[in-house]
Every structure is written in structure tokens, then in C-alpha cells.
Coordinates of C-alpha atoms and ligand atoms in Angstrom, one line a residue:
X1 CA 93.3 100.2 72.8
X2 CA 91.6 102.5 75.2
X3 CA 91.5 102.2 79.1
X4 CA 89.6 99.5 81.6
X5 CA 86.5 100.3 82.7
X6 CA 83.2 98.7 85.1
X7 CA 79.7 98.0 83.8
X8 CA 77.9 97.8 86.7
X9 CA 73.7 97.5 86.5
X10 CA 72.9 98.1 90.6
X11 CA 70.5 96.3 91.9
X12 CA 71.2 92.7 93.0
X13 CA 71.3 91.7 96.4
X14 CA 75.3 90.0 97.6
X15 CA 75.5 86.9 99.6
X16 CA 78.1 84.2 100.1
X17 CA 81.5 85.4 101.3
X18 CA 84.8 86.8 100.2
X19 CA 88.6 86.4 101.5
X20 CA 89.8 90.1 102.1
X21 CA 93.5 90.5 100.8
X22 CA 96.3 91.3 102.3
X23 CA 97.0 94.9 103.1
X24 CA 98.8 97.2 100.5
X25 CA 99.6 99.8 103.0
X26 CA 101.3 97.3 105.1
X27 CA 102.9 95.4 102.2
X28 CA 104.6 98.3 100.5
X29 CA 106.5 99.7 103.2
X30 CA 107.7 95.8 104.8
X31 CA 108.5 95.2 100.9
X32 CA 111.1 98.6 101.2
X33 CA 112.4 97.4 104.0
X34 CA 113.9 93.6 102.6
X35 CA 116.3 96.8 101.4
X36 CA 117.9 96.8 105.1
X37 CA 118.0 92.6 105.3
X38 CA 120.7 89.9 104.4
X39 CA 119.1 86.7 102.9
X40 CA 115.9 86.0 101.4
X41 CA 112.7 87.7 102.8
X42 CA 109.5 85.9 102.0
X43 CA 106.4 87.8 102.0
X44 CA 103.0 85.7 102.7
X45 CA 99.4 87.5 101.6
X46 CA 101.0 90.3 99.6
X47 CA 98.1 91.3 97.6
X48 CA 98.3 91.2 93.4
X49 CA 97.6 94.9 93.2
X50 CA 99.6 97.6 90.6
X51 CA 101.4 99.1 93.5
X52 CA 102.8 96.2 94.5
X53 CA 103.9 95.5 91.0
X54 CA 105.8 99.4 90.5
X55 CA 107.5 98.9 94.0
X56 CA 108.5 95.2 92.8
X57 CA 109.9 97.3 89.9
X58 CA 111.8 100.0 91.7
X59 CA 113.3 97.2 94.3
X60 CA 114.3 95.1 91.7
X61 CA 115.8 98.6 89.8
X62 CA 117.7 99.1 92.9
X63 CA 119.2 95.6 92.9
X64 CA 116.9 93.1 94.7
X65 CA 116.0 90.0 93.1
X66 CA 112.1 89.7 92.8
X67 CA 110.2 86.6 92.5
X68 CA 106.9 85.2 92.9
X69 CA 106.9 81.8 94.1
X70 CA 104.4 79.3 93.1
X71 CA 102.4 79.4 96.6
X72 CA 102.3 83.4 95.7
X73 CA 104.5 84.7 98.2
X74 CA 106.8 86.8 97.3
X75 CA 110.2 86.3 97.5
X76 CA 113.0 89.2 97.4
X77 CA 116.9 89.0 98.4
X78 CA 119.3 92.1 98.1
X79 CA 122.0 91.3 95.0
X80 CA 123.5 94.6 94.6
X81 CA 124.0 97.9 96.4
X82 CA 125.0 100.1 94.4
X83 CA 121.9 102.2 93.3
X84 CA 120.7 104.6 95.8
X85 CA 118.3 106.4 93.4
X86 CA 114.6 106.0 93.1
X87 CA 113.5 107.7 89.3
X88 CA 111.1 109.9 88.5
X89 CA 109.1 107.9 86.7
X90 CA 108.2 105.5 89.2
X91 CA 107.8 107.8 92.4
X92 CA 105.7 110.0 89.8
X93 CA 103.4 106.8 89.6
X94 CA 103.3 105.9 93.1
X95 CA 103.7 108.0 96.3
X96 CA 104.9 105.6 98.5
X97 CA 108.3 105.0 96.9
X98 CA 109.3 107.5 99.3
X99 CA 109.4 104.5 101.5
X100 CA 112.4 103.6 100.0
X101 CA 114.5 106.6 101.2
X102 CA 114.9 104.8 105.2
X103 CA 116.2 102.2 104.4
X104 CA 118.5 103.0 101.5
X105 CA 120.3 105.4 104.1
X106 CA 120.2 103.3 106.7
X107 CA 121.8 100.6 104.7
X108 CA 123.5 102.1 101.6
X109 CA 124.7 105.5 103.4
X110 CA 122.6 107.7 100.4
X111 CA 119.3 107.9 99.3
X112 CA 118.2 109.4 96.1
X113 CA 114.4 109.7 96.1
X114 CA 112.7 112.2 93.6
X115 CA 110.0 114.2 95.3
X116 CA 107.1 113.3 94.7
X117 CA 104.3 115.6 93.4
X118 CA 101.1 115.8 94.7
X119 CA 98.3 113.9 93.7
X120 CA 94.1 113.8 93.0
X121 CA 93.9 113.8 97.3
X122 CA 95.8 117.0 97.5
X123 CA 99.3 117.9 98.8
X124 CA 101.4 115.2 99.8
X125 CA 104.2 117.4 101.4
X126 CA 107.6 115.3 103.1
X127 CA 108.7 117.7 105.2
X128 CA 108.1 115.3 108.4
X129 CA 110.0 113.0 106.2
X130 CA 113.3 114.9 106.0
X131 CA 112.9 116.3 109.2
X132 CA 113.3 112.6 110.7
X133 CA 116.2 111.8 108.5
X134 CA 117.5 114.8 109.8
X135 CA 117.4 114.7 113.4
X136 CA 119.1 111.1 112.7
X137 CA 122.1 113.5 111.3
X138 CA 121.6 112.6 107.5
X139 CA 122.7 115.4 105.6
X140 CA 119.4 116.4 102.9
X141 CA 119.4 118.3 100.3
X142 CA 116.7 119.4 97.1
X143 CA 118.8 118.9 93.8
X144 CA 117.2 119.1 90.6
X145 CA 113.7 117.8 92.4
X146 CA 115.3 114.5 94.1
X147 CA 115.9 114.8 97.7
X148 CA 119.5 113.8 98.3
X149 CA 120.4 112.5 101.7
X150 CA 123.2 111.5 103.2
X151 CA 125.5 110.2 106.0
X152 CA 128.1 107.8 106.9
X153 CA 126.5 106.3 110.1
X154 CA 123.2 107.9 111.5
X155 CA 122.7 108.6 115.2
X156 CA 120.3 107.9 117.5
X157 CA 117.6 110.9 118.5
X158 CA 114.4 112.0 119.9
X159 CA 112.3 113.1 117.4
X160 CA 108.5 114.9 117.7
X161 CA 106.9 113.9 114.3
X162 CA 103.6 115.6 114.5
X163 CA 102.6 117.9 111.8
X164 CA 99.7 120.2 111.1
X165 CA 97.2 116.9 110.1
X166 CA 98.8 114.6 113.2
X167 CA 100.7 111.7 112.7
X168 CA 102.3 111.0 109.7
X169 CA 102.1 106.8 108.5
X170 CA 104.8 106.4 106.0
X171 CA 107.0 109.3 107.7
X172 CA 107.1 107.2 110.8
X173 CA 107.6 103.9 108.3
X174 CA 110.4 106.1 107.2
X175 CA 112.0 107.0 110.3
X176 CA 111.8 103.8 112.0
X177 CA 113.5 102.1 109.1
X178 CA 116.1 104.8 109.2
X179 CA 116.6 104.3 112.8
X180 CA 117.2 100.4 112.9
X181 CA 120.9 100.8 112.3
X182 CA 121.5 103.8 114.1
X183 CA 123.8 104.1 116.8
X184 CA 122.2 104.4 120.3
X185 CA 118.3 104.5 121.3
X186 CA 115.8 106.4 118.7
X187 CA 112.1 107.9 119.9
X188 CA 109.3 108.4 117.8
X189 CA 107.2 111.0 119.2
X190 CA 103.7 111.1 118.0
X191 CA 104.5 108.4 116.0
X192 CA 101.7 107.2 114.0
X193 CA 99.7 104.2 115.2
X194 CA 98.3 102.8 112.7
X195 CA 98.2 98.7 112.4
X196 CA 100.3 98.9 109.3
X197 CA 102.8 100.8 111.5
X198 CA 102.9 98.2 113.8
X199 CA 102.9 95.4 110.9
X200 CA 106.1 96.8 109.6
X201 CA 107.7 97.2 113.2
X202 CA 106.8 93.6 113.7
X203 CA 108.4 92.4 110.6
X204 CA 111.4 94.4 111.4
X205 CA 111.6 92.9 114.5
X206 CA 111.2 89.5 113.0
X207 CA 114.5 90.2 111.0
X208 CA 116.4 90.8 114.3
X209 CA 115.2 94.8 115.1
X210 CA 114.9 96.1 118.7
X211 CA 112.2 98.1 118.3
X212 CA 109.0 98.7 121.1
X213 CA 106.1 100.6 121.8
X214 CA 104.3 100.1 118.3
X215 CA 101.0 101.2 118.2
X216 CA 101.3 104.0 120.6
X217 CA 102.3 107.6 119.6
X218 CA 106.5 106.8 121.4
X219 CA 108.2 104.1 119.5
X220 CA 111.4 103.5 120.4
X221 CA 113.6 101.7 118.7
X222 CA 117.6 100.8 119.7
X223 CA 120.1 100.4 116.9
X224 CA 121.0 96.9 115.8
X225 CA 124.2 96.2 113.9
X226 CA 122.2 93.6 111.5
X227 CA 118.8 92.5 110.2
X228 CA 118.3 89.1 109.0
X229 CA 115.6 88.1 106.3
X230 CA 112.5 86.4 107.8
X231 CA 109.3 84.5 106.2
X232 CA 106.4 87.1 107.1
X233 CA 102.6 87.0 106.4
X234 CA 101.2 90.5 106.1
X235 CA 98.0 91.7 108.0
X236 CA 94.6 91.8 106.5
X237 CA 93.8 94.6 104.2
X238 CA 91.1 97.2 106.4
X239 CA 90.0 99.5 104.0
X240 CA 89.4 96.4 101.9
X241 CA 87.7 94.8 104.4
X242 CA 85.5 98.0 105.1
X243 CA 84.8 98.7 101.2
X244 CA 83.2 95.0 101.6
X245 CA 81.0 96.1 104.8
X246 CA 79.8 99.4 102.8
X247 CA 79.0 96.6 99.8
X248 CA 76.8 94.2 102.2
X249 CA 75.1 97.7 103.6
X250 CA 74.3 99.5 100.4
X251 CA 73.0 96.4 98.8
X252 CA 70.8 95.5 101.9
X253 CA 72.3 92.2 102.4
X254 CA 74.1 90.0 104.6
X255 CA 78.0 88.9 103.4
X256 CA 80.4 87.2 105.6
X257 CA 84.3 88.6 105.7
X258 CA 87.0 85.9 106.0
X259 CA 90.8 87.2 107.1
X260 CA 89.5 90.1 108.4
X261 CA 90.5 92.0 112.1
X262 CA 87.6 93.9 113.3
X263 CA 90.2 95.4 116.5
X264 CA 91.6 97.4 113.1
X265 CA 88.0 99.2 112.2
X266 CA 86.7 100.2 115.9
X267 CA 85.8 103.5 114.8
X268 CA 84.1 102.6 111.8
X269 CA 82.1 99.6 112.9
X270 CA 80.9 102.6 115.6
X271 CA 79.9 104.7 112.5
X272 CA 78.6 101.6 110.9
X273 CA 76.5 100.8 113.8
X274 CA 74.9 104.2 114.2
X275 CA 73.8 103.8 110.5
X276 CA 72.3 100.8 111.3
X277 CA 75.1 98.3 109.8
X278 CA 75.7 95.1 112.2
X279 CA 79.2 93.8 112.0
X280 CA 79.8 90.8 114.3
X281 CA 82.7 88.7 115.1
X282 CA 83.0 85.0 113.4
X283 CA 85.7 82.5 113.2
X284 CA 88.4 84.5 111.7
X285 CA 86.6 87.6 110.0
X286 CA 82.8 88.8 110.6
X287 CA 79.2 89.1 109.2
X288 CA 78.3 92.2 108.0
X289 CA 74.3 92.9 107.8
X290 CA 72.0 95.8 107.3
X291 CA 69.3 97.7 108.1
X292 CA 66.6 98.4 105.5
X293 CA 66.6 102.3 106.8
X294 CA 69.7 103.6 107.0
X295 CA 70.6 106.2 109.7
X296 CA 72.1 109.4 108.8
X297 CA 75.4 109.9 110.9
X298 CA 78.2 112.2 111.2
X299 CA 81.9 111.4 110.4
X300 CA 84.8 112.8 111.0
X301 CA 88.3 111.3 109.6
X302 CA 91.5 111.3 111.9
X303 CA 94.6 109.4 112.5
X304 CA 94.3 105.7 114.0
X305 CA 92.6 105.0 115.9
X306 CA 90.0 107.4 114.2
X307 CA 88.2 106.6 111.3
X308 CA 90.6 106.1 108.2
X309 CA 90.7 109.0 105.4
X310 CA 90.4 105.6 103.5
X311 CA 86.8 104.6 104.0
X312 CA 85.4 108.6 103.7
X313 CA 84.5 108.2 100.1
X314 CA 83.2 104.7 100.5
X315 CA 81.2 105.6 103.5
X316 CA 79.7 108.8 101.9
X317 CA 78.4 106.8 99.0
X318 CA 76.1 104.9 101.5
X319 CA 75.2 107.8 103.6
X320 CA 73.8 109.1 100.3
X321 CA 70.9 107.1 100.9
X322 CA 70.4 107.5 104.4
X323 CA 67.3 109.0 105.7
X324 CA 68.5 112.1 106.9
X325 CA 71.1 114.6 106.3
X326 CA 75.0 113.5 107.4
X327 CA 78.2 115.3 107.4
X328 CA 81.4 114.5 106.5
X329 CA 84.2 116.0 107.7
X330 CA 88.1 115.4 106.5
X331 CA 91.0 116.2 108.8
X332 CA 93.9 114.3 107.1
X333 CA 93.3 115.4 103.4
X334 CA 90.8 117.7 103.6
X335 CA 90.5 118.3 99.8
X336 CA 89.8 114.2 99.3
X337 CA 86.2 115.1 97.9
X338 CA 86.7 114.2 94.2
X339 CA 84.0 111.2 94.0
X340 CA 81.4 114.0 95.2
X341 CA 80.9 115.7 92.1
X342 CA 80.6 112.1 90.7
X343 CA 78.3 111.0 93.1
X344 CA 75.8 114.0 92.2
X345 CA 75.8 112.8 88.7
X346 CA 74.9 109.8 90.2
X347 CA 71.7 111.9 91.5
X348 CA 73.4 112.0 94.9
X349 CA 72.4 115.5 96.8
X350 CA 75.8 116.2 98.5
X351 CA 77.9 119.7 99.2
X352 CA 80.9 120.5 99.7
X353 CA 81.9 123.2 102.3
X354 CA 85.3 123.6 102.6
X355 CA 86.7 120.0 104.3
X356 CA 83.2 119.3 105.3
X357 CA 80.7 117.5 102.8
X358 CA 76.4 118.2 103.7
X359 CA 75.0 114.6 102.6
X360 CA 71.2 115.0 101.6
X361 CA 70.1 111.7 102.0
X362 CA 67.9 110.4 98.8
X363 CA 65.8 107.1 98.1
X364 CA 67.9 105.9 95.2
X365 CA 70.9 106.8 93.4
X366 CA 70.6 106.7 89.3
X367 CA 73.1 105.0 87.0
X368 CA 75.3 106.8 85.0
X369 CA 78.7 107.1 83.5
X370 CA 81.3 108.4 86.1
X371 CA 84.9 109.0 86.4
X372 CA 87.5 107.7 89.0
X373 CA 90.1 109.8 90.7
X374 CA 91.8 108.3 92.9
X375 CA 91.7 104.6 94.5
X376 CA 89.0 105.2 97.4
X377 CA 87.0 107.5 95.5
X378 CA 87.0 104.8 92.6
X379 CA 85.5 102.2 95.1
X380 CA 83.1 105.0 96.1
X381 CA 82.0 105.3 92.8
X382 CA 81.7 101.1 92.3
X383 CA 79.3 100.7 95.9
X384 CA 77.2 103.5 94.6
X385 CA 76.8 101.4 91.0
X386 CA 75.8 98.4 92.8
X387 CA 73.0 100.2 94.9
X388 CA 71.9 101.9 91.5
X389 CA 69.3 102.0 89.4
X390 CA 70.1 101.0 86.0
X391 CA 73.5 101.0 84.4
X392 CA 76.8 102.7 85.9
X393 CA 79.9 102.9 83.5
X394 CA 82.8 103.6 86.1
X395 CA 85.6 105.0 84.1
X396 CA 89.7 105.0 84.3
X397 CA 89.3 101.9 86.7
X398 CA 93.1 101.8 86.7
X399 CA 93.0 104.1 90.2
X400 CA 91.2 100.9 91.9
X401 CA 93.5 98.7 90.4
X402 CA 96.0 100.2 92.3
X403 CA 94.9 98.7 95.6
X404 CA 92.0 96.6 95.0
X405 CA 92.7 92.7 94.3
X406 CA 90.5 91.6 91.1
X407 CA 87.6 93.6 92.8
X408 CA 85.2 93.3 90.6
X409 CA 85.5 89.0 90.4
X410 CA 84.6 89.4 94.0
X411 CA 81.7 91.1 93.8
X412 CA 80.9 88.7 90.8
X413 CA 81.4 85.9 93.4
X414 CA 79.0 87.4 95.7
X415 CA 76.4 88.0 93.2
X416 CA 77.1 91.9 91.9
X417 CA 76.1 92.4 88.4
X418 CA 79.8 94.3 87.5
X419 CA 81.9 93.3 84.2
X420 CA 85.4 94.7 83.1
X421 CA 85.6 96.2 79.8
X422 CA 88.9 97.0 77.8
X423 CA 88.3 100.2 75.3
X424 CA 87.5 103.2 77.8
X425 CA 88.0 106.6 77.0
X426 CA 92.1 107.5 77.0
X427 CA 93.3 110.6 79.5
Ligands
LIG1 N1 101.9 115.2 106.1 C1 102.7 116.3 106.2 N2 104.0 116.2 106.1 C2 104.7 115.0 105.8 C3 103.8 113.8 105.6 C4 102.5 114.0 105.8 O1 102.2 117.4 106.5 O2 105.9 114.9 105.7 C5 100.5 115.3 106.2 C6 99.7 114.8 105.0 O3 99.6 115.9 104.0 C7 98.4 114.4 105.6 C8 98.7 113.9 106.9 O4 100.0 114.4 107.2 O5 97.6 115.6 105.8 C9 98.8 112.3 107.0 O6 99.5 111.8 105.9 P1 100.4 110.5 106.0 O7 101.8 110.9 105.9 O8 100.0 109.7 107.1 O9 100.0 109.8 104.6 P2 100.9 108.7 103.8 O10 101.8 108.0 104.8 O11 101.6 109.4 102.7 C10 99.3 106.7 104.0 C11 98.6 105.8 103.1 C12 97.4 106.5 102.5 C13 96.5 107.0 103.6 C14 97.3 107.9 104.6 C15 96.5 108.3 105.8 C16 100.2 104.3 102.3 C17 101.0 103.8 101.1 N3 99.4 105.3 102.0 O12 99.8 107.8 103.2 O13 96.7 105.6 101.7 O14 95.4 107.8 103.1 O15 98.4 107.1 105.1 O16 96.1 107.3 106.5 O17 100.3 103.7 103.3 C18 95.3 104.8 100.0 O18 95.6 103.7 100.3 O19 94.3 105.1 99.2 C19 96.0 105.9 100.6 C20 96.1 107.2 100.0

């Protein structure tokens, strides 16, 4: 049957405006932790993405009942406890099932999470992970490539979770779920700030958690004996929001953002505006519009409130055609530069020097068929197709369908020439 895949001919100007989604970094881990709740929680603005989906699958494998309800929230009650383990063949898919190991051992006393690999971005170690887990005085153990962890009731601890690329996001997800049972007072240091931290600390807190200090690098949270399901409406999706703003400023138009937070992108509306992109505030989102000339800039990726690792690839497709030369530098995953051999098919000048990439500005890009890696560098690849000249085939579009809602009826919406097609080239 063969594989999805974009045919984009670049070139159109985008106007009107789009409804950004809610955010799947936010809506994984707050979907893990309906593990910890008694009753029904009901999840507003989850987006329709394939993550969603697998961890829908894995919850409901480890004994929740799953629903969709017909205003599209989603609805999910714990059934049965008895299943601790998350399989292979589901954390093999997606990452962020390790999201499930918290909450299992704070609520089921064992958590059986194979390890995940590593993926297209480069190693994805755990080790901050287990070592929260740990200092809560779970026992862990490696057997047969699922981490094993155990203990009757976890304690209370200080904790330093900083490792050699800063915070970690879904280790602090991890250990603040862990925590919210614990017996006495818990403290996140260098906890990772990030709003989809702070998203899943406020939903915990909406189920009856005591947790503070979200959104700083100390979280502290004190151990409740109970969490109650809660209705919840997750935040706006950023990196969505931001793949938009690149849209608007390598098409040379003017788009407007609903459900959008602009205090979540500070340091890539910064960027933006030094490349000559204006994002301003409206009523509930913003207008994103652009500069003929584009500035060159630099960038350089870094924990919240840095600019996200998640907008690098999107932002280096526009920089491509910025007068000037940019540079790019990575500091969470710095081997994230799959789209840049892509891009240069693209007739993109761009070179990579260890986790820094040279950006040669040109005056246009070319179409041609390309292949997507991972999610980001996918949407790279789709903003560098509208800009082009001529016809872009984006291949193995089932990376951006892992955390893009129906982009490419979006960009239809706002005027992009894009089209799905079934009957791409298989693996
Ligand atoms: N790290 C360690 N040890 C650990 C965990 C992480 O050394 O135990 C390192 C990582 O290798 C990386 C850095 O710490 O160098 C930060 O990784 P982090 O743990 O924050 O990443 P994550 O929580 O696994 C989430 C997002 C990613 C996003 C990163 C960074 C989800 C589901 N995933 O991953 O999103 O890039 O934070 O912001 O929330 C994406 O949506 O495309 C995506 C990859």
C-alpha cells in the first residue's frame, strides 16, 4: 500500500488564520498520570496526533478505560491494576512511554518499563530517570532490557536532577509523579521548567496534589495520600504554534494564531524579531508578519526558557534564505541535524560542524523529493516546500504525524498548495 507522503508546489502566499492544537508534550505526560487518579479524568484539547493514540494504547493495555467523547475530550478512568509492564513494542514506537514508569510506582508499587532505544535525534539515555526513582528508595534494576523498579512505599528526598545537557523534561515529569504519594516533602532540584512541566504539575494539583514552585528549577512537592480525577484543558501546543510563525515568515505573509501563549516562545519571538519576523499579541493568540529581507541570526538551543530544541529545524529552514550567513548551535541534542542533508537537496548551502550548523543564506530554495526523520525535522522539510520553487515530495510523513494535528489541512486552509498522498516508498 506504500507510505503517506506531501506534495507540496512552494510558492503561494498564506492568509486567514489557524487554531493551534493542544500540546502533545503536555498531553502525554498529564495522560500517564490519570494512572495515579480515582475516577474519571477528562482531558480537554488533547490533540488527534499518533502519540496520543500509542499512549491511549499502552494506558488502556495497562487497565484504563479510554474513550473519546463526542465533544473530543478524552475520557480515561483506571479499571484494573494489575499490569505494571509497559512492552517493547510500544515504548520501541514512542519515547515517552517512559512516562509511565512514576506513576505506576507511585501507585501500583512496580513499574515495568522497557528501555527505550535511541532514536533519529540521538541518545535518549534515562539515567536521570532512575536516579530520581532512586533517591525516592525504589529499588531498579536492568532485566532482560526493561527497567524493573520497585518499592512498597517511596520516601520523600532531595534530589539534584541536572545532567550533562541541563534539565531533563520528562525525568522531572517522572519524578514529580513518583513523588506525589511519597511520604514526607520531595525537592526537585534543577527541575526542568518548561510550561509543559508546569501543565502537568497543575493538573496534578487539580486532582488534589501539593505540589509548588513549578516553573522554577526547585519544585517541591509534599506527599498526598490520594489524587482525585479532575476535568482539565491542556495548554496550547508551542512548537506548533512556532512551526505556524516560520510558515507566515518563509511565505512572506501575514497569518493570525488563535489559542496560542506568546509568554511560552520569549526566546524565539527574540530570534524571530532579529530576523525581521513581527509577532504581536491579539485577543487570545497573535499576528505573525514578515519582512521581505530576512536577517541572518544566530541560535542557540537550551532548556526553557531558551529556545526549544523543537523549533531548531523549523527555524533553520527559514534562515536558509536569509541574507547572510547564520549559525545554529544545539545544546540539548546536539546530533538533531538530520533535515540538513535534506535541506541541501533542497539547494539549501548549510554545514554541519560538530553541534553547530554554518547557514549560507540563498535567494530561493528548489523543490525536490526529500525524506523525513524525525517530527521537527519533517516540519522543516514541509516550511522549506512551501517557500520552494516548484514541486517538493516530502517523504515517510508518518514522523509529522506523530505530533502535528492534520497539518497539512491547515496549511490548505490558509492557502498552501500541500496534498496527502497514500503509496510512498516503504522503509
Ligand atoms: N538526558 C539525560 N539523561 C536523562 C534524560 C535526558 O542525559 O535521563 C539528556 C537528553 O539526552 C538531552 C537532555 O537531557 O540531551 C534533555 O532531554 P529531556 O529529558 O528534556 O528530553 P525528553 O524529556 O525525553 C522532551 C520532549 C522532546 C523535547 C525535549 C527537550 C516530550 C514527550 N518530549 O523529551 O520533544 O525535544 O523534551 O525539550 O515531552 C518532540 O516533540 O519532537 C520532542 C522530541
Amino acid at each position: 500500500m506504500g507510505l503517506p507522503y506531501f506534495k507540496i508546489v512552494g510558492g503561494n502566499r498564506l492568509k486567514g488564520s489557524v487554531r493551534v492544537s493542544g500540546a502533545k508534550n503536555a498531553a502525554l505526560p498529564i495522560m500517564a498520570a490519570s494512572l495515579l487518579c480515582e475516577g474519571e479524568v477528562v482531558l480537554h484539547d488533547l490533540p488527534q496526533v499518533a502519540d496520543v493514540k500509542s499512549l491511549a494504547e499502552l494506558l488502556t493495555k495497562l487497565g484504563l478505560q479510554v474513550e473519546r467523547r463526542p465533544d473530543g475530550a478524552l475520557s480515561l478512568t483506571v479499571r484494573d491494576e494489575m499490569n505494571c509492564k509497559a512492552e517493547y513494542d510500544i515504548v520501541r514506537k514512542m519515547r515517552a512511554s517512559i512516562c509511565v514508569l512514576g506513576p505506576l510506582l507511585a501507585k501500583r508499587g512496580r513499574a515495568e518499563v522497557s528501555m527505550p532505544g535511541g532514536c533519529a535525534i540521538g541518545d535518549r539515555p534515562v539515567d536521570l530517570h532512575i536516579r530520581a526513582m532512586k533517591k525516592l528508595g525504589a529499588d531498579v534494576e536492568l532485566v532482560s532490557g526493561d527497567l524493573v523498579a520497585r518499592a512498597k512505599r517511596l520516601r520523600g528526598a532531595e534530589m539534584f536532577l541536572g545532567g550533562a545537557f541541563g534539565s531533563t523534561v520528562l525525568g522531572t515529569a517522572n519524578a514529580m509523579m513518583a513523588a506525589v504519594f511519597a511520604e514526607g516533602v520531595t525537592v526537585i532540584e534543577m527541575a526542568a521548567c518548561e510550561p509543559e512541566v508546569v501543565d502537568l504539575a497543575n493538573f496534578l494539583n487539580a486532582c488534589g496534589a501539593s505540589i509548588t514552585g513549578q516553573g522554577t528549577p526547585r519544585i517541591v512537592i509534599e506527599g498526598v495520600r490520594e489524587l482525585k480525577g479532575c476535568e482539565y484543558r491542556i495548554i496550547p501546543d508551542r512548537i506548533e504554534a512556532g512551526t505556524f510563525m516560520v510558515a507566515a515568515a518563509i511565505t512572506n505573509s501575514e497569518l493570525k494564531l488563535d489559542n496560542c501563549r506568546l509568554d511560552h516562545l520569549m526566546a524565539f519571538i527574540d530570534r524571530l524579531a532579529a530576523i525581521g519576523v513581527q509577532v504581536e499579541r491579539a485577543e487570545n493568540g497573535a499576528v505573525v508578519s514578515s519582512a521581505r529581507r530576512l536577517e541572518p541570526a544566530e541560535v542557540t538551543t537550551q532548556p526553557f526558557p531558551g529556545f526549544p530544541t523543537d523549533l531548531q529545524a523549523q527555524t533553520m529552514a527559514l534562515l536558509c534564505l536569509a541574507d547572510g550567513n547564520s549559525i545554529i548551535t544545539e545544546k540539548i541534542f546536539p546530533d538533531r541535524f538530520l533535515h540538513v542533508a535534506e535541506l541541501n537537496r533542497m539547494g539549501a548551502r548549510l554545514r554541519k560542524e560538530g553541534p553547530t550548523v554554518i547557514v549560507e543564506g540563498v535567494k530561493r530554495l528548489i523543490g525536490a523529493p526529500v525524506m523525513a526523520s524525525d517530527l521537527r525535522a519533517s516540519a522543516a522539510l514541509v516550511l522549506a516546500g512551501l517557500a520552494a520553487r516548484g514541486l517538493t515530495v516530502v517523504n515517510r510523513v508518518y514522523h509529522l504525524d506523530r505530533g502535528y494535528e492534520r497539518l497539512e489541512e491547515k496549511l490548505r486552509s490558509l492557502g498552501a498548495d500541500i496534498e496527502r498522498c497514500e503509496g510512498g516508498e516503504e522503509e
